[in-house]
Amino acid sequence: KDVSPAEMKYQAGGSPLEAVEMYQDINPKAPSMSKTEFDKARQIYFQRCAGCHGVLRKGATGKPLTPDKTLASGTEYLKVFIKYGSPAGMPNWGTSGELTDDEVDLMARYVQQTPPQPPEFGMADMKATWKVIVPPEKRPTKKMNSYNLDNIFSTTLRDSGEVALIDGDSKKIISILKTGYAVHISRTSASGRYLYVIGRDAKINLIDLWLEKPDTVAEIRTGLEARSVETSKYKGFEDKYAIAGSYWPPQFVIMEGDTLEPLKIVGTRGMTVDTQEYHPEPRVASIVASHYKPEFVVNVKETGKILMVDYSNIHALKTTEIEAARFLHDGGWDSTKRYFMVAANQSNKIAAVDAKDGKLAGLIDVGKIPHPGRGANFIHPKYGPVWATGHLGDETIALIGTDPEKHKQYAWKMVESLNGQGGGSLFLKTHPKSTNLWVDTALNPDPAVSQSIAVYDINKLDKGFEVLPIAKWAELGEGAKRVLQPEYNVKGDEVWFSVWSAKNQESAIVVVDDKTRTLKAVIKDPRLITPTGKFNLYNTQHDVY
Ligand code: DHE
C-alpha cells in the first residue's frame, strides 16, 4: 500500500467546511441529485474525503476527482472503489462499515458533480470577526502574576475547543480558555509575553500572559479552515506582527501583533513547482519566523514552494519563492536556527532552506511520509549536528546532517536511518541538555505500539531503543488511547506526553523524568478532554527542540 490506514484516518480528521453553505452547480452530464442529497454528500465529503482529495477535488494524497475524470469512470465503477477501497490507499469506506450502501451510492454520484466552491474570506470578513477585548493601552505594563511563564505548557484540548495553561512547576491547571475548535498549534511571541493559538476553524486567540490570570485579549477568524500561526521574531520586530496561514481560502494574513488587526492578505494560488500547472487551492502548512532576517517562512503545500516573506515593509512586500517539493507540511529549525527543515510528506523528502542566504540548501530523500513535528536536533557521535524526523508510512527515523561548515560531507544527506517501534509516528523530540531521543508512534494500528514510546540514547544509537508503557502508567480505563507529542519542560529534565482518549473517556498527561526514564507525575483532571499538542512556552519562544 502506498498509504497506511493510519495516514488515511489522520488525513480524514474532518473539516469545518462541512458546515459551510455551498452552491449546487447542476452538471447536466452527471447523475441527478436532489438538494438534500447534495448537501448530505457534501458534508460527508468534507468529513472524510477533502483531507486527501482537496476542497476542489484537484487531488493531493488522493487522486483528482474532478468531473472530467469521474464522469468517465461512471457511478458503478466509483461505487466499487468507495466501498472496497484500493491497494493505492483509498480506504474501504463501505466494507469497514463507515458508509452504508446508500451513502456509497450517494458519494459515487456526488463526485461526478461540479465541485462546489466554499466562499472566499477577505478583509471585510476578517474585520467582522475581529475583537479587541482588552486594548493594548488598558493592559498591564508589567507581569501581574507570579507564574513562571517559561515553564507553562499551553495544551490543546482538541474536542472541547479549549487550551489548558498548565503550570509546569506545580503541574496544576492555571486556567482553561475557550478557543477555536481543535487548536492545532500554540506559538509564543518573541518577548514571551503573548501566546497565539489557532483552531482548525481559523479562529485565533491572542492571550496576554502578563494579566493576573492569563486570558484572551483579542481574537479573529482569518479564514474557514487553518492550521498555522506565528509571530515576528527578528531583532527590532519583536511582537510586532502575527501571521496566520489558512487551508481555505488558500492564503495567509499578516496582522498587528498586539491586537490581531488584519493588515495584509496574500493569496497562494498559482503554479506547482514541478509540472508548473495552475493549482486552485495550495494550502498554507507550517509557518516559522526567521531569526536571521525580518522574514516569515511560509510553506505552501500543493505547489511545493517555500515563501520567504519579508515583513520589513508590508506595503511593498518582497517575497523570495524557493522551489522545494510538493506537499510541504511540518518542520523545524536546525540547532543554529539558520536552516529550516520541512517535510514534503507525500514526496518522501525533507527540504532544508537556508534562511540566511534565502535559498534551498538541500532536498533530502528520507523514508515514507516523513512527519517531524518540529523535529529533533542533537550531536551525533560520528556525523556531528543532525536533525531527525520520524515517518507515518514506515518505522524508520531519518537523521540528516545539518552542519555544512565542520561536517560538510554529511550536510543535507540522510546519514543514518534508525529502526523504530513501528510506522505511524507523528512526533519526536530531544533537548540540548538531554541525551534521550523520544519517538511516538501515535497512529500505529497496534495498541501496544500506539500506547507506548520508544527512547534512544543518542550516544549509543546502535543499542536500539527502550520502550516505555506511557498509557499504562496513566492508569486510565478501557478505550482507545494514543500516546503522542513528547515535549520538554524549560530545564530539559522532564518530558511530557499526552495520552489522548476519546472525548467521553478519561485522558491524561504523563510526565517522565528524563534522566532515569521513570514516571514522575500523571496529570488527570475531568477538564483535560482530548489533550493533543503541548507547547512549553520558553522552548516554543526560543525554538528549542
Ligand atoms: Fe497537525 C502541526 C496539519 C492532523 C496535531 N499539523 C501541524 C502543522 C500542520 C498540520 C500544517 C504545522 C504547523 C506549524 O508548525 O506552523 N495536521 C495537519 C493536517 O492537515 C492533518 C494531516 C489533517 C487534519 O485534518 O488536520 C493534521 N494534527 C493532526 C492530527 O490528527 C493531530 C494529531 C491532532 C489534531 O489536532 O487533529 C495533529 N499537528 C498536531 C500538533 C502539531 C501539528 C500537536 C504541532 C506539533 C509541534 O510540536 O509543533
Coordinates of C-alpha atoms and ligand atoms in Angstrom, one line a residue:
K1 CA 0.0 0.0 0.0
D2 CA 1.2 3.5 -0.8
V3 CA -0.6 5.0 2.1
S4 CA -1.1 3.3 5.5
P5 CA -4.5 3.1 7.2
A6 CA -3.2 5.3 10.0
E7 CA -2.2 8.0 7.5
M8 CA -5.6 7.9 5.9
K9 CA -7.5 8.2 9.1
Y10 CA -5.2 11.1 10.1
Q11 CA -5.9 12.9 6.9
A12 CA -9.7 12.3 7.3
G13 CA -9.7 14.3 10.5
G14 CA -12.7 16.4 9.5
S15 CA -13.0 19.9 8.1
P16 CA -15.0 22.8 9.4
L17 CA -16.1 23.4 5.8
E18 CA -18.7 20.7 6.3
A19 CA -20.9 23.3 8.0
V20 CA -20.4 26.0 5.3
E21 CA -23.3 26.6 2.8
M22 CA -22.2 26.0 -0.8
Y23 CA -23.9 26.4 -4.1
Q24 CA -25.1 23.3 -6.0
D25 CA -23.9 23.7 -9.6
I26 CA -26.0 21.3 -11.7
N27 CA -24.0 19.4 -14.2
P28 CA -26.3 18.0 -16.9
K29 CA -24.0 15.2 -17.6
A30 CA -23.8 14.0 -14.0
P31 CA -26.4 11.6 -12.4
S32 CA -29.2 13.7 -10.8
M33 CA -29.1 14.6 -7.2
S34 CA -31.7 16.5 -5.0
K35 CA -30.6 19.4 -3.0
T36 CA -30.9 17.4 0.2
E37 CA -28.8 14.6 -1.2
F38 CA -26.2 17.0 -2.5
D39 CA -25.9 18.7 0.9
K40 CA -25.6 15.4 2.8
A41 CA -22.9 14.2 0.3
R42 CA -21.1 17.5 0.6
Q43 CA -21.0 17.0 4.4
I44 CA -19.6 13.5 4.1
Y45 CA -17.1 14.7 1.6
F46 CA -15.7 17.4 3.9
Q47 CA -15.7 15.0 6.9
R48 CA -14.0 12.1 5.2
C49 CA -12.6 12.9 1.7
A50 CA -11.4 16.5 1.5
G51 CA -8.2 16.0 3.5
C52 CA -6.8 13.7 0.8
H53 CA -8.7 14.8 -2.4
G54 CA -8.8 18.5 -1.7
V55 CA -11.6 21.0 -1.3
L56 CA -11.9 21.4 -5.1
R57 CA -11.1 17.7 -5.7
K58 CA -7.9 18.5 -7.6
G59 CA -6.1 15.7 -5.7
A60 CA -3.3 15.7 -3.1
T61 CA -2.7 12.5 -1.3
G62 CA -5.7 11.1 -3.0
K63 CA -6.4 11.1 -6.8
P64 CA -8.1 14.0 -8.5
L65 CA -11.9 13.6 -8.5
T66 CA -12.9 16.3 -11.0
P67 CA -15.8 15.6 -13.3
D68 CA -13.5 15.2 -16.3
K69 CA -12.2 12.1 -14.5
T70 CA -15.2 10.9 -12.5
L71 CA -17.8 11.1 -15.4
A72 CA -15.6 8.9 -17.5
S73 CA -15.5 6.3 -14.6
G74 CA -19.2 6.3 -14.0
T75 CA -21.3 5.5 -11.0
E76 CA -20.9 1.7 -10.8
Y77 CA -17.1 1.8 -11.0
L78 CA -16.9 4.6 -8.4
K79 CA -19.2 2.7 -6.1
V80 CA -16.8 -0.3 -6.1
F81 CA -13.9 2.0 -5.4
I82 CA -15.6 3.7 -2.5
K83 CA -17.0 0.5 -1.0
Y84 CA -13.9 -1.7 -1.2
G85 CA -11.0 0.8 -1.4
S86 CA -7.9 0.3 -3.4
P87 CA -4.4 -1.0 -2.9
A88 CA -3.0 2.5 -3.6
G89 CA -4.5 3.7 -0.3
M90 CA -8.2 4.5 -0.8
P91 CA -10.0 3.3 2.4
N92 CA -12.7 0.7 2.2
W93 CA -15.4 3.0 3.4
G94 CA -18.2 0.6 2.7
T95 CA -16.8 -2.7 3.9
S96 CA -15.4 -1.1 7.0
G97 CA -18.9 -0.1 8.0
E98 CA -18.2 3.6 7.9
L99 CA -20.6 4.3 5.0
T100 CA -23.8 2.4 4.2
D101 CA -24.5 1.2 0.7
D102 CA -26.9 4.1 0.2
E103 CA -24.1 6.5 1.2
V104 CA -21.6 4.8 -1.1
D105 CA -24.1 5.3 -3.9
L106 CA -24.6 8.9 -2.9
M107 CA -20.9 9.7 -2.9
A108 CA -20.4 8.0 -6.3
R109 CA -23.0 10.3 -7.7
Y110 CA -21.7 13.4 -5.8
V111 CA -18.1 13.2 -7.1
Q112 CA -19.4 13.4 -10.7
Q113 CA -21.0 16.8 -9.9
T114 CA -19.0 20.0 -10.3
P115 CA -17.1 20.6 -7.0
P116 CA -18.9 23.3 -5.0
Q117 CA -16.5 26.1 -4.0
P118 CA -16.6 27.4 -0.5
P119 CA -16.8 31.2 -0.2
E120 CA -13.7 33.4 -0.1
F121 CA -12.7 35.1 3.2
G122 CA -11.3 38.6 2.7
M123 CA -10.6 41.7 4.7
A124 CA -14.2 42.6 5.4
D125 CA -14.9 39.0 6.7
M126 CA -11.8 39.1 8.9
K127 CA -12.7 42.6 10.3
A128 CA -16.2 41.4 11.0
T129 CA -14.9 38.7 13.3
W130 CA -12.1 40.8 14.8
K131 CA -12.5 41.7 18.5
V132 CA -10.1 43.5 20.8
I133 CA -11.3 42.6 24.2
V134 CA -8.6 44.5 26.2
P135 CA -6.9 47.2 24.1
P136 CA -3.1 47.5 24.5
E137 CA -3.3 50.7 26.5
K138 CA -5.5 49.0 29.1
R139 CA -3.1 46.1 29.5
P140 CA -0.6 45.9 32.4
T141 CA 2.8 47.4 31.8
K142 CA 4.5 44.6 33.8
K143 CA 3.8 41.0 34.6
M144 CA 0.9 40.9 37.2
N145 CA 1.1 37.3 38.3
S146 CA 3.7 35.1 39.9
Y147 CA 3.6 32.3 37.4
N148 CA 6.9 31.0 36.0
L149 CA 5.8 31.8 32.4
D150 CA 8.8 30.0 31.0
N151 CA 7.5 26.7 32.2
I152 CA 3.8 26.9 31.3
F153 CA 2.6 24.3 28.9
S154 CA -0.2 25.5 26.5
T155 CA -2.1 22.3 26.0
T156 CA -4.7 21.7 23.2
L157 CA -7.9 20.2 24.4
R158 CA -8.9 19.2 20.9
D159 CA -12.5 18.2 21.1
S160 CA -13.7 20.7 23.7
G161 CA -12.3 23.7 21.7
E162 CA -10.1 24.9 24.5
V163 CA -6.5 25.2 25.6
A164 CA -5.3 24.5 29.2
L165 CA -2.5 26.5 30.6
I166 CA -0.7 24.1 32.9
D167 CA 2.0 25.3 35.4
G168 CA 5.0 23.0 34.7
D169 CA 6.4 23.5 38.2
S170 CA 3.3 22.6 40.2
K171 CA 1.6 20.5 37.4
K172 CA -1.6 22.4 38.2
I173 CA -4.0 23.8 35.7
I174 CA -3.8 27.6 35.8
S175 CA -6.8 28.2 33.5
I176 CA -8.8 26.8 30.7
L177 CA -9.5 29.2 27.9
K178 CA -12.2 28.9 25.2
T179 CA -10.7 28.9 21.7
G180 CA -11.5 27.8 18.2
Y181 CA -12.2 24.1 17.6
A182 CA -9.3 21.6 17.7
V183 CA -6.5 24.1 18.2
H184 CA -3.6 22.9 16.1
I185 CA -0.6 24.8 17.5
S186 CA 0.4 27.4 20.1
R187 CA 3.2 29.9 19.5
T188 CA 4.8 32.3 22.0
S189 CA 5.8 35.8 20.9
A190 CA 9.4 36.9 20.7
S191 CA 9.3 38.7 24.1
G192 CA 7.4 35.8 25.8
R193 CA 4.5 38.0 26.8
Y194 CA 1.9 36.8 24.3
L195 CA 0.6 33.5 23.2
Y196 CA -1.1 32.8 19.9
V197 CA -3.3 29.8 19.3
I198 CA -5.2 28.8 16.1
G199 CA -8.1 26.5 15.7
R200 CA -8.9 24.3 12.8
D201 CA -11.7 26.8 12.1
A202 CA -9.1 29.5 11.7
K203 CA -10.0 31.3 14.9
I204 CA -7.0 32.9 16.6
N205 CA -6.9 33.8 20.3
L206 CA -4.2 36.3 21.4
I207 CA -3.5 35.5 25.1
D208 CA -1.8 38.0 27.4
L209 CA 0.4 36.1 29.8
W210 CA 1.0 39.3 31.9
L211 CA -2.6 39.5 33.2
E212 CA -3.2 38.4 36.8
K213 CA -4.9 35.4 35.2
P214 CA -3.6 35.0 31.6
D215 CA -6.6 35.4 29.2
T216 CA -7.6 36.3 25.7
V217 CA -7.2 40.0 24.8
A218 CA -8.0 39.8 21.1
E219 CA -9.5 37.3 18.6
I220 CA -10.2 37.0 14.9
R221 CA -11.1 34.4 12.2
T222 CA -8.7 34.5 9.3
G223 CA -10.4 32.0 7.1
L224 CA -12.7 29.0 7.1
E225 CA -10.0 26.4 7.8
A226 CA -6.4 26.7 9.1
R227 CA -3.5 25.1 10.9
S228 CA -0.7 27.7 11.4
V229 CA 0.1 30.9 13.3
E230 CA 3.4 32.6 14.1
T231 CA 4.8 35.9 15.3
S232 CA 7.7 38.1 14.2
K233 CA 11.0 37.3 16.0
Y234 CA 13.7 39.3 14.2
K235 CA 15.5 42.0 16.2
G236 CA 13.5 45.2 16.2
F237 CA 10.3 43.5 15.2
E238 CA 9.7 41.5 18.4
D239 CA 5.9 41.0 19.0
K240 CA 5.2 43.5 16.1
Y241 CA 3.4 41.1 13.7
A242 CA 1.5 37.9 13.7
I243 CA 0.8 35.8 10.7
A244 CA -1.7 33.0 10.0
G245 CA -1.9 30.6 7.1
S246 CA -5.1 29.0 6.0
Y247 CA -6.2 25.9 4.2
W248 CA -9.3 27.6 2.9
P249 CA -9.2 30.1 1.3
P250 CA -5.6 29.4 0.3
Q251 CA -3.9 32.5 1.7
F252 CA -2.0 34.0 4.6
V253 CA -2.6 37.2 6.5
I254 CA -0.2 39.5 8.4
M255 CA -1.7 41.1 11.5
E256 CA -0.7 43.6 14.2
G257 CA 1.0 41.5 16.8
D258 CA -0.7 43.0 19.9
T259 CA -4.3 43.4 18.5
L260 CA -4.6 40.9 15.6
E261 CA -5.8 43.7 13.3
P262 CA -5.5 42.2 9.9
L263 CA -3.2 44.3 7.6
K264 CA -2.3 42.4 4.6
I265 CA -3.7 39.3 2.9
V266 CA -1.7 37.3 0.3
G267 CA -3.2 34.6 -1.8
T268 CA -1.2 31.4 -2.5
R269 CA -3.0 30.2 -5.7
G270 CA -0.6 29.6 -8.5
M271 CA 1.7 27.2 -10.3
T272 CA 3.1 23.9 -8.9
V273 CA 6.8 23.6 -8.5
D274 CA 7.4 20.6 -10.8
T275 CA 4.8 20.4 -13.7
Q276 CA 4.2 24.2 -13.4
E277 CA 0.4 23.8 -13.7
Y278 CA -2.1 26.1 -12.0
H279 CA -3.4 24.9 -8.7
P280 CA -6.5 26.5 -7.3
E281 CA -6.1 25.5 -3.6
P282 CA -2.5 25.5 -2.4
R283 CA -3.0 25.2 1.4
V284 CA -0.6 27.0 3.8
A285 CA 1.1 24.5 6.0
S286 CA 3.7 25.4 8.6
I287 CA 5.0 28.9 9.1
V288 CA 8.0 30.0 11.1
A289 CA 9.7 33.3 11.9
S290 CA 13.3 33.7 10.7
H291 CA 15.9 34.7 13.3
Y292 CA 18.3 36.0 10.5
K293 CA 16.1 38.4 8.7
P294 CA 12.7 40.1 9.1
E295 CA 11.0 37.2 7.3
F296 CA 8.4 34.6 7.7
V297 CA 9.0 31.2 6.2
V298 CA 5.7 30.2 4.7
N299 CA 5.4 26.6 3.4
V300 CA 2.8 26.1 0.7
K301 CA 1.6 22.5 0.5
E302 CA 0.3 21.7 -3.0
T303 CA 2.6 24.0 -5.0
G304 CA 5.7 22.8 -3.1
K305 CA 7.0 26.4 -2.7
I306 CA 8.7 27.9 0.3
L307 CA 7.9 31.6 0.5
M308 CA 10.4 33.9 2.4
V309 CA 8.1 36.8 3.1
D310 CA 10.0 39.9 4.1
Y311 CA 7.8 41.9 6.6
S312 CA 10.1 44.9 6.9
N313 CA 7.6 46.8 4.7
I314 CA 4.4 45.0 4.3
H315 CA 3.1 47.6 1.8
A316 CA 5.9 46.8 -0.6
L317 CA 6.0 43.1 0.2
K318 CA 9.1 41.3 -1.1
T319 CA 8.9 37.5 -1.3
T320 CA 11.6 35.1 -2.3
E321 CA 9.9 32.0 -3.8
I322 CA 12.1 28.9 -3.2
E323 CA 11.4 25.8 -5.2
A324 CA 11.2 22.7 -2.9
A325 CA 8.9 19.8 -3.5
R326 CA 5.1 19.2 -3.3
F327 CA 3.2 18.5 -0.2
L328 CA 5.1 20.7 2.3
H329 CA 3.8 20.1 5.7
D330 CA 5.5 20.4 9.1
G331 CA 9.1 21.2 10.2
G332 CA 11.5 23.0 12.5
W333 CA 14.9 24.8 12.7
D334 CA 18.2 23.1 12.9
S335 CA 20.1 23.8 16.1
T336 CA 21.7 27.1 14.7
K337 CA 18.3 28.3 13.5
R338 CA 19.8 29.1 10.2
Y339 CA 18.3 26.2 8.3
F340 CA 14.6 25.4 8.3
M341 CA 13.9 21.7 7.8
V342 CA 10.4 20.9 6.3
A343 CA 8.8 17.7 5.3
A344 CA 7.4 17.4 1.8
N345 CA 5.5 14.5 3.2
Q346 CA 3.9 12.7 0.2
S347 CA 7.1 13.4 -1.7
N348 CA 9.1 11.4 0.9
K349 CA 11.6 14.3 1.2
I350 CA 12.9 16.9 3.6
A351 CA 13.7 20.3 2.2
A352 CA 16.4 22.3 4.0
V353 CA 16.1 26.1 3.5
D354 CA 18.9 28.5 4.2
A355 CA 17.2 31.4 5.9
K356 CA 20.4 33.5 5.8
D357 CA 21.1 33.2 2.1
G358 CA 17.5 32.7 1.1
K359 CA 17.9 29.5 -0.9
L360 CA 17.4 25.8 -0.9
A361 CA 20.4 24.1 0.9
G362 CA 19.2 20.6 0.1
L363 CA 16.4 18.3 -0.8
I364 CA 16.9 15.0 1.0
D365 CA 15.3 11.7 0.3
V366 CA 14.1 10.1 3.5
G367 CA 11.6 7.3 4.4
K368 CA 7.9 7.1 3.6
I369 CA 5.8 10.1 4.6
P370 CA 8.2 12.0 7.0
H371 CA 6.4 13.7 9.9
P372 CA 8.8 15.5 12.2
G373 CA 6.5 17.9 14.1
R374 CA 9.4 20.4 14.7
G375 CA 12.0 17.6 14.6
A376 CA 14.9 16.9 17.0
N377 CA 18.4 18.3 17.0
F378 CA 21.4 16.6 18.6
I379 CA 25.1 16.0 18.1
H380 CA 25.7 12.6 16.6
P381 CA 28.9 10.9 17.9
K382 CA 30.0 10.3 14.3
Y383 CA 28.1 12.7 12.0
G384 CA 28.1 15.9 14.1
P385 CA 25.0 18.0 14.3
V386 CA 21.9 16.2 12.9
W387 CA 18.2 16.8 12.7
A388 CA 15.8 13.9 13.0
T389 CA 12.4 13.0 11.7
G390 CA 10.1 10.0 12.1
H391 CA 7.7 8.7 9.5
L392 CA 4.0 8.0 9.2
G393 CA 4.5 5.4 6.5
D394 CA 7.4 3.3 7.8
E395 CA 9.1 2.5 11.1
T396 CA 12.4 4.4 10.4
I397 CA 13.8 7.6 11.9
A398 CA 15.9 9.6 9.5
L399 CA 18.9 11.6 10.7
I400 CA 20.1 14.4 8.4
G401 CA 23.5 16.1 8.8
T402 CA 23.0 19.9 9.3
D403 CA 26.5 21.3 9.6
P404 CA 27.9 22.3 6.2
E405 CA 30.9 24.1 7.9
K406 CA 32.6 21.4 10.0
H407 CA 30.9 18.2 8.7
K408 CA 30.5 19.2 5.1
Q409 CA 30.5 15.6 3.8
Y410 CA 27.4 14.8 5.8
A411 CA 25.4 18.0 5.3
W412 CA 22.0 17.6 3.7
K413 CA 22.3 13.9 3.5
M414 CA 20.5 11.2 5.4
V415 CA 23.4 9.9 7.3
E416 CA 21.6 7.2 9.3
S417 CA 18.2 5.6 9.3
L418 CA 17.3 4.1 12.7
N419 CA 14.8 1.3 13.2
G420 CA 11.9 2.3 15.3
Q421 CA 8.9 0.6 17.0
G422 CA 6.7 0.9 14.0
G423 CA 5.1 3.2 11.5
G424 CA 2.5 5.8 12.4
S425 CA 4.9 8.2 14.1
L426 CA 3.8 11.8 14.4
F427 CA 6.3 13.5 16.7
L428 CA 9.8 13.1 18.2
K429 CA 11.8 15.2 20.5
T430 CA 15.1 15.8 22.4
H431 CA 16.6 18.8 24.3
P432 CA 20.0 20.3 24.2
K433 CA 20.6 19.2 27.8
S434 CA 19.4 15.6 27.2
T435 CA 20.9 12.5 25.7
N436 CA 17.5 11.0 25.0
L437 CA 15.6 10.9 21.7
W438 CA 11.9 10.2 22.3
V439 CA 9.8 8.9 19.3
D440 CA 6.0 8.4 19.4
T441 CA 4.0 6.0 17.2
A442 CA 0.6 7.5 17.9
L443 CA -1.0 6.3 14.7
N444 CA 0.3 2.7 14.7
P445 CA -2.6 0.2 14.4
D446 CA -1.2 -2.0 17.2
P447 CA -2.4 -0.6 20.5
A448 CA 0.7 -1.8 22.3
V449 CA 2.7 0.4 20.0
S450 CA 0.5 3.4 19.8
Q451 CA 0.3 3.5 23.6
S452 CA 4.0 3.4 24.3
I453 CA 7.0 5.4 23.5
A454 CA 10.5 4.5 22.2
V455 CA 13.5 6.2 23.7
Y456 CA 17.1 6.1 22.3
D457 CA 20.3 7.1 23.9
I458 CA 21.8 9.5 21.3
N459 CA 25.3 8.4 22.2
K460 CA 24.5 4.7 21.8
L461 CA 22.1 4.7 18.9
D462 CA 23.4 1.2 17.8
K463 CA 22.0 -0.2 21.1
G464 CA 18.4 0.4 19.8
F465 CA 15.6 1.7 21.9
E466 CA 13.8 1.1 25.2
V467 CA 10.0 1.0 25.2
L468 CA 8.1 2.8 28.0
P469 CA 4.4 2.0 28.5
I470 CA 3.2 5.5 28.9
A471 CA -0.5 4.8 28.6
K472 CA -0.3 2.1 31.2
W473 CA 1.4 4.4 33.6
A474 CA -1.6 6.8 33.2
E475 CA -3.9 4.1 34.6
L476 CA -6.9 5.1 32.5
G477 CA -9.9 2.8 31.9
E478 CA -10.8 0.9 28.7
G479 CA -11.0 2.5 25.3
A480 CA -8.6 3.5 22.5
K481 CA -5.9 5.9 23.6
R482 CA -2.9 7.3 21.8
V483 CA 0.4 8.5 23.3
L484 CA 1.7 11.5 21.4
Q485 CA 3.9 14.5 21.2
P486 CA 6.9 14.4 23.6
E487 CA 7.5 18.0 24.9
Y488 CA 10.3 19.1 27.3
N489 CA 10.0 21.4 30.3
V490 CA 12.2 24.5 30.3
K491 CA 15.0 22.9 32.3
G492 CA 15.2 20.0 29.9
D493 CA 14.9 17.4 32.6
E494 CA 11.3 16.3 32.2
V495 CA 9.3 15.1 29.1
W496 CA 5.6 15.4 28.9
F497 CA 3.3 13.1 26.9
S498 CA -0.4 13.3 26.0
V499 CA -2.5 10.2 26.5
W500 CA -5.3 11.1 24.1
S501 CA -8.5 9.2 24.7
A502 CA -12.0 9.7 23.1
K503 CA -13.9 12.7 24.1
N504 CA -16.1 10.8 26.6
Q505 CA -13.3 9.0 28.2
E506 CA -10.5 9.9 30.6
S507 CA -7.3 11.3 29.2
A508 CA -4.1 12.3 30.9
I509 CA -0.7 13.9 30.7
V510 CA 2.2 11.7 31.7
V511 CA 5.4 13.4 32.9
V512 CA 8.6 11.3 32.7
D513 CA 11.9 12.0 34.4
D514 CA 14.4 12.4 31.5
K515 CA 17.5 11.1 33.3
T516 CA 16.0 8.0 34.9
R517 CA 13.3 7.4 32.3
T518 CA 10.8 6.8 35.1
L519 CA 7.4 8.1 35.9
K520 CA 7.4 11.4 37.6
A521 CA 3.7 12.5 37.6
V522 CA 0.4 11.9 36.0
I523 CA -1.8 14.9 35.4
K524 CA -5.5 14.0 35.5
D525 CA -8.5 16.3 35.6
P526 CA -12.0 15.9 34.3
R527 CA -11.4 19.1 32.3
L528 CA -8.5 17.6 30.4
I529 CA -10.6 16.5 27.5
T530 CA -8.7 15.0 24.5
P531 CA -5.2 16.6 25.0
T532 CA -3.1 16.6 21.9
G533 CA -0.3 19.2 21.4
K534 CA 1.5 20.7 24.3
F535 CA 3.8 23.7 23.9
N536 CA 6.3 24.7 26.6
L537 CA 6.3 28.5 26.3
Y538 CA 10.0 29.0 26.7
N539 CA 11.0 26.2 24.3
T540 CA 8.5 27.4 21.8
Q541 CA 9.5 31.0 22.1
H542 CA 13.2 30.2 21.5
D543 CA 12.7 27.3 19.1
V544 CA 14.4 24.8 21.4
Y545 CA 14.0 21.2 20.2
Ligands
DHE1 FE1 -1.4 18.5 12.6 C1 1.3 20.5 13.4 C2 -1.6 20.0 9.6 C3 -3.7 16.1 11.7 C4 -1.7 17.6 15.8 N1 -0.3 20.0 11.6 C5 0.8 20.7 12.1 C6 1.2 21.6 11.1 C7 0.4 21.4 10.0 C8 -0.6 20.4 10.4 C9 0.4 22.2 8.7 C10 2.4 22.5 11.2 C11 2.0 23.9 11.8 C12 3.2 24.8 12.0 O1 4.2 24.4 12.6 O2 3.0 26.0 11.7 N2 -2.4 18.1 10.9 C13 -2.4 18.8 9.8 C14 -3.3 18.3 8.7 O3 -3.5 18.8 7.6 C15 -3.7 16.9 9.2 C16 -2.9 15.9 8.5 C17 -5.1 16.6 9.0 C18 -6.1 17.5 9.5 O4 -7.3 17.3 9.1 O5 -5.8 18.3 10.4 C19 -3.3 17.0 10.7 N3 -2.5 17.1 13.6 C20 -3.4 16.2 13.0 C21 -3.9 15.3 14.0 O6 -4.7 14.3 13.7 C22 -3.4 15.7 15.3 C23 -2.6 14.5 15.9 C24 -4.5 16.1 16.3 C25 -5.4 17.1 15.8 O7 -5.4 18.2 16.4 O8 -6.1 16.9 14.9 C26 -2.5 16.8 14.9 N4 -0.4 18.9 14.3 C27 -0.7 18.5 15.5 C28 0.2 19.0 16.5 C29 1.1 19.9 15.8 C30 0.7 19.8 14.4 C31 0.2 18.7 18.0 C32 2.3 20.7 16.4 C33 3.4 19.8 16.8 C34 4.6 20.6 17.3 O9 5.3 20.0 18.2 O10 4.9 21.6 16.8

